Every structure is written in C-alpha cells, then in structure tokens.
mmCIF file of C-alpha atoms in Angstrom:
data_model
loop_
_atom_site.group_PDB
_atom_site.id
_atom_site.type_symbol
_atom_site.label_atom_id
_atom_site.label_comp_id
_atom_site.label_asym_id
_atom_site.label_seq_id
_atom_site.Cartn_x
_atom_site.Cartn_y
_atom_site.Cartn_z
ATOM 1 C CA UNK A 49 -30.766 101.099 7.256
ATOM 2 C CA UNK A 50 -32.086 103.639 9.754
ATOM 3 C CA UNK A 51 -28.956 104.757 10.840
ATOM 4 C CA UNK A 52 -27.903 105.478 7.307
ATOM 5 C CA UNK A 53 -31.034 107.485 6.956
ATOM 6 C CA UNK A 54 -30.351 109.476 9.953
ATOM 7 C CA UNK A 55 -27.202 110.248 9.153
ATOM 8 C CA UNK A 56 -27.559 111.221 5.645
ATOM 9 C CA UNK A 57 -28.378 115.236 4.702
ATOM 10 C CA UNK A 58 -29.543 114.670 1.063
ATOM 11 C CA UNK A 59 -31.446 111.260 0.217
ATOM 12 C CA UNK A 60 -32.843 110.183 -2.850
ATOM 13 C CA UNK A 61 -34.815 107.349 -3.350
ATOM 14 C CA UNK A 62 -35.162 105.869 -6.829
ATOM 15 C CA UNK A 63 -38.299 103.866 -7.189
ATOM 16 C CA UNK A 64 -39.922 101.453 -9.614
ATOM 17 C CA UNK A 65 -42.886 99.274 -10.476
ATOM 18 C CA UNK A 66 -42.573 96.943 -7.759
ATOM 19 C CA UNK A 67 -44.047 99.700 -5.603
ATOM 20 C CA UNK A 68 -46.785 100.149 -7.598
ATOM 21 C CA UNK A 69 -47.849 96.584 -7.681
ATOM 22 C CA UNK A 70 -48.170 96.545 -4.124
ATOM 23 C CA UNK A 71 -51.244 99.200 -4.954
ATOM 24 C CA UNK A 72 -52.593 96.843 -7.542
ATOM 25 C CA UNK A 73 -51.256 99.347 -10.255
ATOM 26 C CA UNK A 74 -51.215 97.725 -13.641
ATOM 27 C CA UNK A 75 -47.764 97.067 -15.343
ATOM 28 C CA UNK A 76 -48.918 99.200 -18.508
ATOM 29 C CA UNK A 77 -45.528 99.184 -19.815
ATOM 30 C CA UNK A 78 -45.912 95.796 -20.990
ATOM 31 C CA UNK A 79 -49.090 96.588 -22.905
ATOM 32 C CA UNK A 80 -48.826 97.150 -26.679
ATOM 33 C CA UNK A 81 -51.459 100.017 -26.176
ATOM 34 C CA UNK A 82 -48.805 102.167 -24.372
ATOM 35 C CA UNK A 83 -46.807 102.879 -27.572
ATOM 36 C CA UNK A 84 -46.416 106.008 -29.436
ATOM 37 C CA UNK A 85 -47.459 104.489 -32.794
ATOM 38 C CA UNK A 86 -50.486 102.882 -31.511
ATOM 39 C CA UNK A 87 -51.665 106.165 -29.836
ATOM 40 C CA UNK A 88 -51.283 107.967 -33.232
ATOM 41 C CA UNK A 89 -52.717 105.293 -35.267
ATOM 42 C CA UNK A 90 -55.569 104.322 -33.028
ATOM 43 C CA UNK A 91 -56.348 106.852 -30.667
ATOM 44 C CA UNK A 92 -59.800 106.055 -29.792
ATOM 45 C CA UNK A 93 -58.532 102.219 -28.853
ATOM 46 C CA UNK A 94 -55.860 103.832 -26.886
ATOM 47 C CA UNK A 95 -58.200 105.931 -24.961
ATOM 48 C CA UNK A 96 -60.589 102.954 -24.428
ATOM 49 C CA UNK A 97 -57.758 101.153 -22.784
ATOM 50 C CA UNK A 98 -56.956 103.833 -20.362
ATOM 51 C CA UNK A 99 -60.350 104.555 -19.490
ATOM 52 C CA UNK A 100 -61.185 100.974 -18.849
ATOM 53 C CA UNK A 101 -58.104 99.411 -17.453
ATOM 54 C CA UNK A 102 -56.300 102.019 -15.857
ATOM 55 C CA UNK A 103 -58.241 105.393 -14.855
ATOM 56 C CA UNK A 104 -61.093 103.793 -13.718
ATOM 57 C CA UNK A 105 -59.689 101.712 -10.830
ATOM 58 C CA UNK A 106 -59.140 103.282 -7.306
ATOM 59 C CA UNK A 107 -55.549 103.267 -6.514
ATOM 60 C CA UNK A 108 -54.055 104.406 -2.843
ATOM 61 C CA UNK A 109 -50.618 105.056 -1.628
ATOM 62 C CA UNK A 110 -49.335 102.155 0.049
ATOM 63 C CA UNK A 111 -46.836 101.882 3.262
ATOM 64 C CA UNK A 112 -43.744 102.487 1.032
ATOM 65 C CA UNK A 113 -45.112 105.905 -0.549
ATOM 66 C CA UNK A 114 -46.191 106.688 3.057
ATOM 67 C CA UNK A 115 -42.917 106.192 4.565
ATOM 68 C CA UNK A 116 -41.211 108.265 2.014
ATOM 69 C CA UNK A 117 -43.612 111.281 2.250
ATOM 70 C CA UNK A 118 -43.309 111.010 6.153
ATOM 71 C CA UNK A 119 -39.425 111.130 5.745
ATOM 72 C CA UNK A 120 -39.550 114.279 3.776
ATOM 73 C CA UNK A 121 -41.067 116.227 6.558
ATOM 74 C CA UNK A 122 -37.925 115.357 8.630
ATOM 75 C CA UNK A 123 -35.128 114.989 6.150
ATOM 76 C CA UNK A 124 -33.995 116.491 2.705
ATOM 77 C CA UNK A 125 -35.559 113.642 0.557
ATOM 78 C CA UNK A 126 -35.935 113.594 -3.366
ATOM 79 C CA UNK A 127 -38.120 111.011 -4.990
ATOM 80 C CA UNK A 128 -37.218 110.070 -8.739
ATOM 81 C CA UNK A 129 -39.710 107.564 -9.751
ATOM 82 C CA UNK A 130 -40.239 105.526 -12.806
ATOM 83 C CA UNK A 131 -43.744 104.818 -12.001
ATOM 84 C CA UNK A 132 -46.736 106.709 -13.632
ATOM 85 C CA UNK A 133 -49.460 106.258 -10.925
ATOM 86 C CA UNK A 134 -49.033 109.473 -9.221
ATOM 87 C CA UNK A 135 -49.151 107.730 -5.987
ATOM 88 C CA UNK A 136 -45.860 109.385 -4.405
ATOM 89 C CA UNK A 137 -47.803 112.758 -4.807
ATOM 90 C CA UNK A 138 -51.034 111.315 -3.568
ATOM 91 C CA UNK A 139 -48.987 110.235 -0.296
ATOM 92 C CA UNK A 140 -47.824 113.716 0.288
ATOM 93 C CA UNK A 141 -44.417 113.719 -1.258
ATOM 94 C CA UNK A 142 -43.745 117.079 -2.418
ATOM 95 C CA UNK A 143 -40.230 116.748 -4.055
ATOM 96 C CA UNK A 144 -40.953 114.129 -6.648
ATOM 97 C CA UNK A 145 -39.794 113.888 -10.042
ATOM 98 C CA UNK A 146 -41.969 111.650 -12.175
ATOM 99 C CA UNK A 147 -39.498 110.775 -14.977
ATOM 100 C CA UNK A 148 -42.225 109.350 -17.413
ATOM 101 C CA UNK A 149 -45.000 111.520 -16.296
ATOM 102 C CA UNK A 150 -48.322 110.650 -14.434
ATOM 103 C CA UNK A 151 -51.797 109.393 -15.451
ATOM 104 C CA UNK A 152 -53.253 112.146 -13.079
ATOM 105 C CA UNK A 153 -51.849 114.818 -15.602
ATOM 106 C CA UNK A 154 -53.117 115.341 -18.902
ATOM 107 C CA UNK A 155 -52.304 118.192 -21.406
ATOM 108 C CA UNK A 156 -53.828 119.525 -24.529
ATOM 109 C CA UNK A 157 -51.419 119.258 -27.532
ATOM 110 C CA UNK A 158 -52.562 122.775 -28.720
ATOM 111 C CA UNK A 159 -52.698 125.191 -25.776
ATOM 112 C CA UNK A 160 -51.192 123.132 -23.097
ATOM 113 C CA UNK A 161 -53.994 123.454 -20.774
ATOM 114 C CA UNK A 162 -53.942 120.856 -18.102
ATOM 115 C CA UNK A 163 -56.592 118.526 -17.305
ATOM 116 C CA UNK A 164 -57.116 115.768 -14.482
ATOM 117 C CA UNK A 165 -57.500 112.025 -15.016
ATOM 118 C CA UNK A 166 -61.317 112.498 -14.601
ATOM 119 C CA UNK A 167 -60.979 113.952 -18.261
ATOM 120 C CA UNK A 168 -60.190 110.768 -19.449
ATOM 121 C CA UNK A 169 -62.359 108.679 -17.363
ATOM 122 C CA UNK A 170 -65.410 110.686 -18.437
ATOM 123 C CA UNK A 171 -64.813 111.346 -22.207
ATOM 124 C CA UNK A 172 -66.694 108.938 -24.585
ATOM 125 C CA UNK A 173 -64.038 109.064 -27.361
ATOM 126 C CA UNK A 174 -60.774 110.788 -27.932
ATOM 127 C CA UNK A 175 -60.698 113.595 -25.164
ATOM 128 C CA UNK A 176 -60.529 117.056 -26.732
ATOM 129 C CA UNK A 177 -60.088 120.501 -25.259
ATOM 130 C CA UNK A 178 -62.243 123.438 -24.874
ATOM 131 C CA UNK A 179 -59.906 124.996 -27.844
ATOM 132 C CA UNK A 180 -60.718 121.958 -29.788
ATOM 133 C CA UNK A 181 -57.092 120.528 -29.514
ATOM 134 C CA UNK A 182 -56.732 116.865 -28.460
ATOM 135 C CA UNK A 183 -55.802 115.885 -24.924
ATOM 136 C CA UNK A 184 -52.889 113.443 -24.236
ATOM 137 C CA UNK A 185 -51.998 111.957 -20.893
ATOM 138 C CA UNK A 186 -48.441 113.347 -19.743
ATOM 139 C CA UNK A 187 -46.901 109.765 -19.653
ATOM 140 C CA UNK A 188 -44.177 108.865 -21.825
ATOM 141 C CA UNK A 189 -45.161 106.275 -24.037
ATOM 142 C CA UNK A 190 -42.834 103.636 -25.738
ATOM 143 C CA UNK A 191 -40.940 105.368 -28.683
ATOM 144 C CA UNK A 192 -41.181 109.003 -27.152
ATOM 145 C CA UNK A 193 -38.164 110.705 -25.522
ATOM 146 C CA UNK A 194 -37.978 111.119 -21.937
ATOM 147 C CA UNK A 195 -38.650 114.867 -20.626
ATOM 148 C CA UNK A 196 -35.322 116.177 -20.749
ATOM 149 C CA UNK A 197 -36.235 118.897 -17.940
ATOM 150 C CA UNK A 198 -37.026 116.179 -15.347
ATOM 151 C CA UNK A 199 -33.739 114.212 -16.564
ATOM 152 C CA UNK A 200 -31.723 117.262 -15.493
ATOM 153 C CA UNK A 201 -33.863 117.462 -11.929
ATOM 154 C CA UNK A 202 -33.040 113.782 -11.311
ATOM 155 C CA UNK A 203 -29.155 114.580 -12.386
ATOM 156 C CA UNK A 204 -29.058 117.708 -10.028
ATOM 157 C CA UNK A 205 -30.592 115.624 -7.142
ATOM 158 C CA UNK A 206 -28.209 112.580 -7.672
ATOM 159 C CA UNK A 207 -25.142 115.156 -7.778
ATOM 160 C CA UNK A 208 -25.592 116.339 -4.162
ATOM 161 C CA UNK A 209 -27.034 113.125 -2.721
ATOM 162 C CA UNK A 210 -25.098 111.368 0.046
ATOM 163 C CA UNK A 211 -27.491 108.457 0.294
ATOM 164 C CA UNK A 212 -29.251 106.763 -2.531
ATOM 165 C CA UNK A 213 -31.875 104.186 -1.971
ATOM 166 C CA UNK A 214 -33.118 102.023 -4.830
ATOM 167 C CA UNK A 215 -36.531 100.381 -4.415
ATOM 168 C CA UNK A 216 -38.666 98.048 -6.590
ATOM 169 C CA UNK A 217 -36.581 99.124 -9.573
ATOM 170 C CA UNK A 218 -34.694 96.542 -11.781
ATOM 171 C CA UNK A 219 -32.562 99.582 -13.274
ATOM 172 C CA UNK A 220 -33.385 98.510 -16.701
ATOM 173 C CA UNK A 221 -35.550 101.121 -17.991
ATOM 174 C CA UNK A 222 -33.943 104.171 -20.052
ATOM 175 C CA UNK A 223 -32.542 106.640 -18.620
ATOM 176 C CA UNK A 224 -32.398 104.938 -14.972
ATOM 177 C CA UNK A 225 -29.039 103.408 -15.874
ATOM 178 C CA UNK A 226 -27.683 106.556 -17.227
ATOM 179 C CA UNK A 227 -28.763 108.538 -14.217
ATOM 180 C CA UNK A 228 -26.597 106.670 -11.778
ATOM 181 C CA UNK A 229 -23.450 107.661 -12.908
ATOM 182 C CA UNK A 230 -24.367 111.081 -11.468
ATOM 183 C CA UNK A 231 -24.443 109.680 -7.923
ATOM 184 C CA UNK A 232 -20.958 110.315 -6.303
ATOM 185 C CA UNK A 233 -21.729 108.760 -2.850
ATOM 186 C CA UNK A 234 -20.725 105.757 -1.449
ATOM 187 C CA UNK A 235 -23.998 104.620 0.229
ATOM 188 C CA UNK A 236 -26.496 102.625 -2.090
ATOM 189 C CA UNK A 237 -29.054 100.489 -0.569
ATOM 190 C CA UNK A 238 -31.067 98.309 -2.846
ATOM 191 C CA UNK A 239 -34.474 96.780 -1.977
ATOM 192 C CA UNK A 240 -36.622 94.696 -4.008
ATOM 193 C CA UNK A 241 -39.146 91.925 -3.816
ATOM 194 C CA UNK A 242 -36.345 89.366 -4.798
ATOM 195 C CA UNK A 243 -34.642 90.005 -1.459
ATOM 196 C CA UNK A 244 -37.195 91.489 0.759
ATOM 197 C CA UNK A 245 -40.996 91.631 1.413
ATOM 198 C CA UNK A 246 -41.187 95.354 0.688
ATOM 199 C CA UNK A 247 -44.336 96.041 2.636
ATOM 200 C CA UNK A 248 -43.338 94.286 5.791
ATOM 201 C CA UNK A 249 -39.925 96.061 5.617
ATOM 202 C CA UNK A 250 -41.303 99.292 5.106
ATOM 203 C CA UNK A 251 -44.048 98.898 7.932
ATOM 204 C CA UNK A 252 -41.209 98.228 10.154
ATOM 205 C CA UNK A 253 -39.146 101.125 8.933
ATOM 206 C CA UNK A 254 -42.198 103.263 9.440
ATOM 207 C CA UNK A 255 -42.539 102.794 12.920
ATOM 208 C CA UNK A 256 -38.819 103.445 13.677
ATOM 209 C CA UNK A 257 -38.610 107.286 12.189
#
C-alpha cells in the first residue's frame, strides 16, 4: 500500500462510518430522528436529540484522520467522506468533500448566515438566527437530496485520480456507488474492519510516511 501511495500522483480517499466509530461518533444514520419529515414535523425533538446525543460529546480525530491529513502535506490527496462528524477537517485536511455536510456547520434557512455547532449545543429550543430565521445543520437528512455541487466536486476528483483508497465504507449509501463509475484508474485499495484492524493498520502506515 505504501508503495502505491508513493507512486501515485492524485490520490482519493473515500471514507465511511467505520472511521467515525473509532472516534466514538454515533451512527446517526440509523436514528429515526435524522429524517427530513421528522425534522419538519417535530423540530424541537430533533434538536433535543442533536443537542443531547450528538453535539454535547467531545470527538477527536483518530489515527486514520491524522494519517490522511499528514499525507496531504506531501501528496495531492482529496478526501471524499460520507461522514458528518467534521473530524477530517479537525485533523487538518483541507481538501475535503463532505458529501452529507457536517454537524460543525449550521445555516440559517432565511439569510444563510453560518453558525457553529455551539449554536445547537447552547440553544434551549429550536435555534433561530438574528434575522429570526430557523437554523438547520448542513447535514443531509434521510429524504433530502445530496448537495449537487459536492457531488460534482467528488466526480472531478475521481476523474483525475490514479489511486482510490476506500476506508471504512460498505459503498451502500447513495451516491457513493454512482460516484465509483467516474474513477478510471486501475488501482483501488479497500480497507474495512471485516478484513483489517484499521487503527493498527494506520498506526503502522503513519510511521512509514
């Protein structure tokens, strides 16, 4: 794997939930709260769930996030992630496409002013903007379309990639299977917990680059 990384000119990491699990981030996709209709019909319950079960916990990047961020210093590396924890960016990854948004980014639905996760954490009810508009996390809820601009960014990265490394994803979440058709290289590495202990693997890799 190290040899392939050293030889590659344009690397894409496609990362999924197994990476988040190493940082103890909950699998919120399985939650009935993270559905568009629930958000519309019961917004206060939606934000109570986010506030108490997600945002109030302290998550830090693990060795996998750190390895990818370190590699970006030396190589042309793009991260395409299915995760919404924001940990790739916290680790220092600059070229990171968060397909489904991030809990770290919250946007007023009226004036589009941006707010941090602390706005959710310290709000008592449904968070509102200074313009009186409602604030919503940038994450894509079940039943909502994926951000088209981010999909196109991912497509463009895959089109020029000569190495694709899939880490911790079962490739079942839309639009990931669709995106793979835009990778035309012949080097694909797939790493997940069913075949590797990812933390141990990346600790070893981290020391070799």
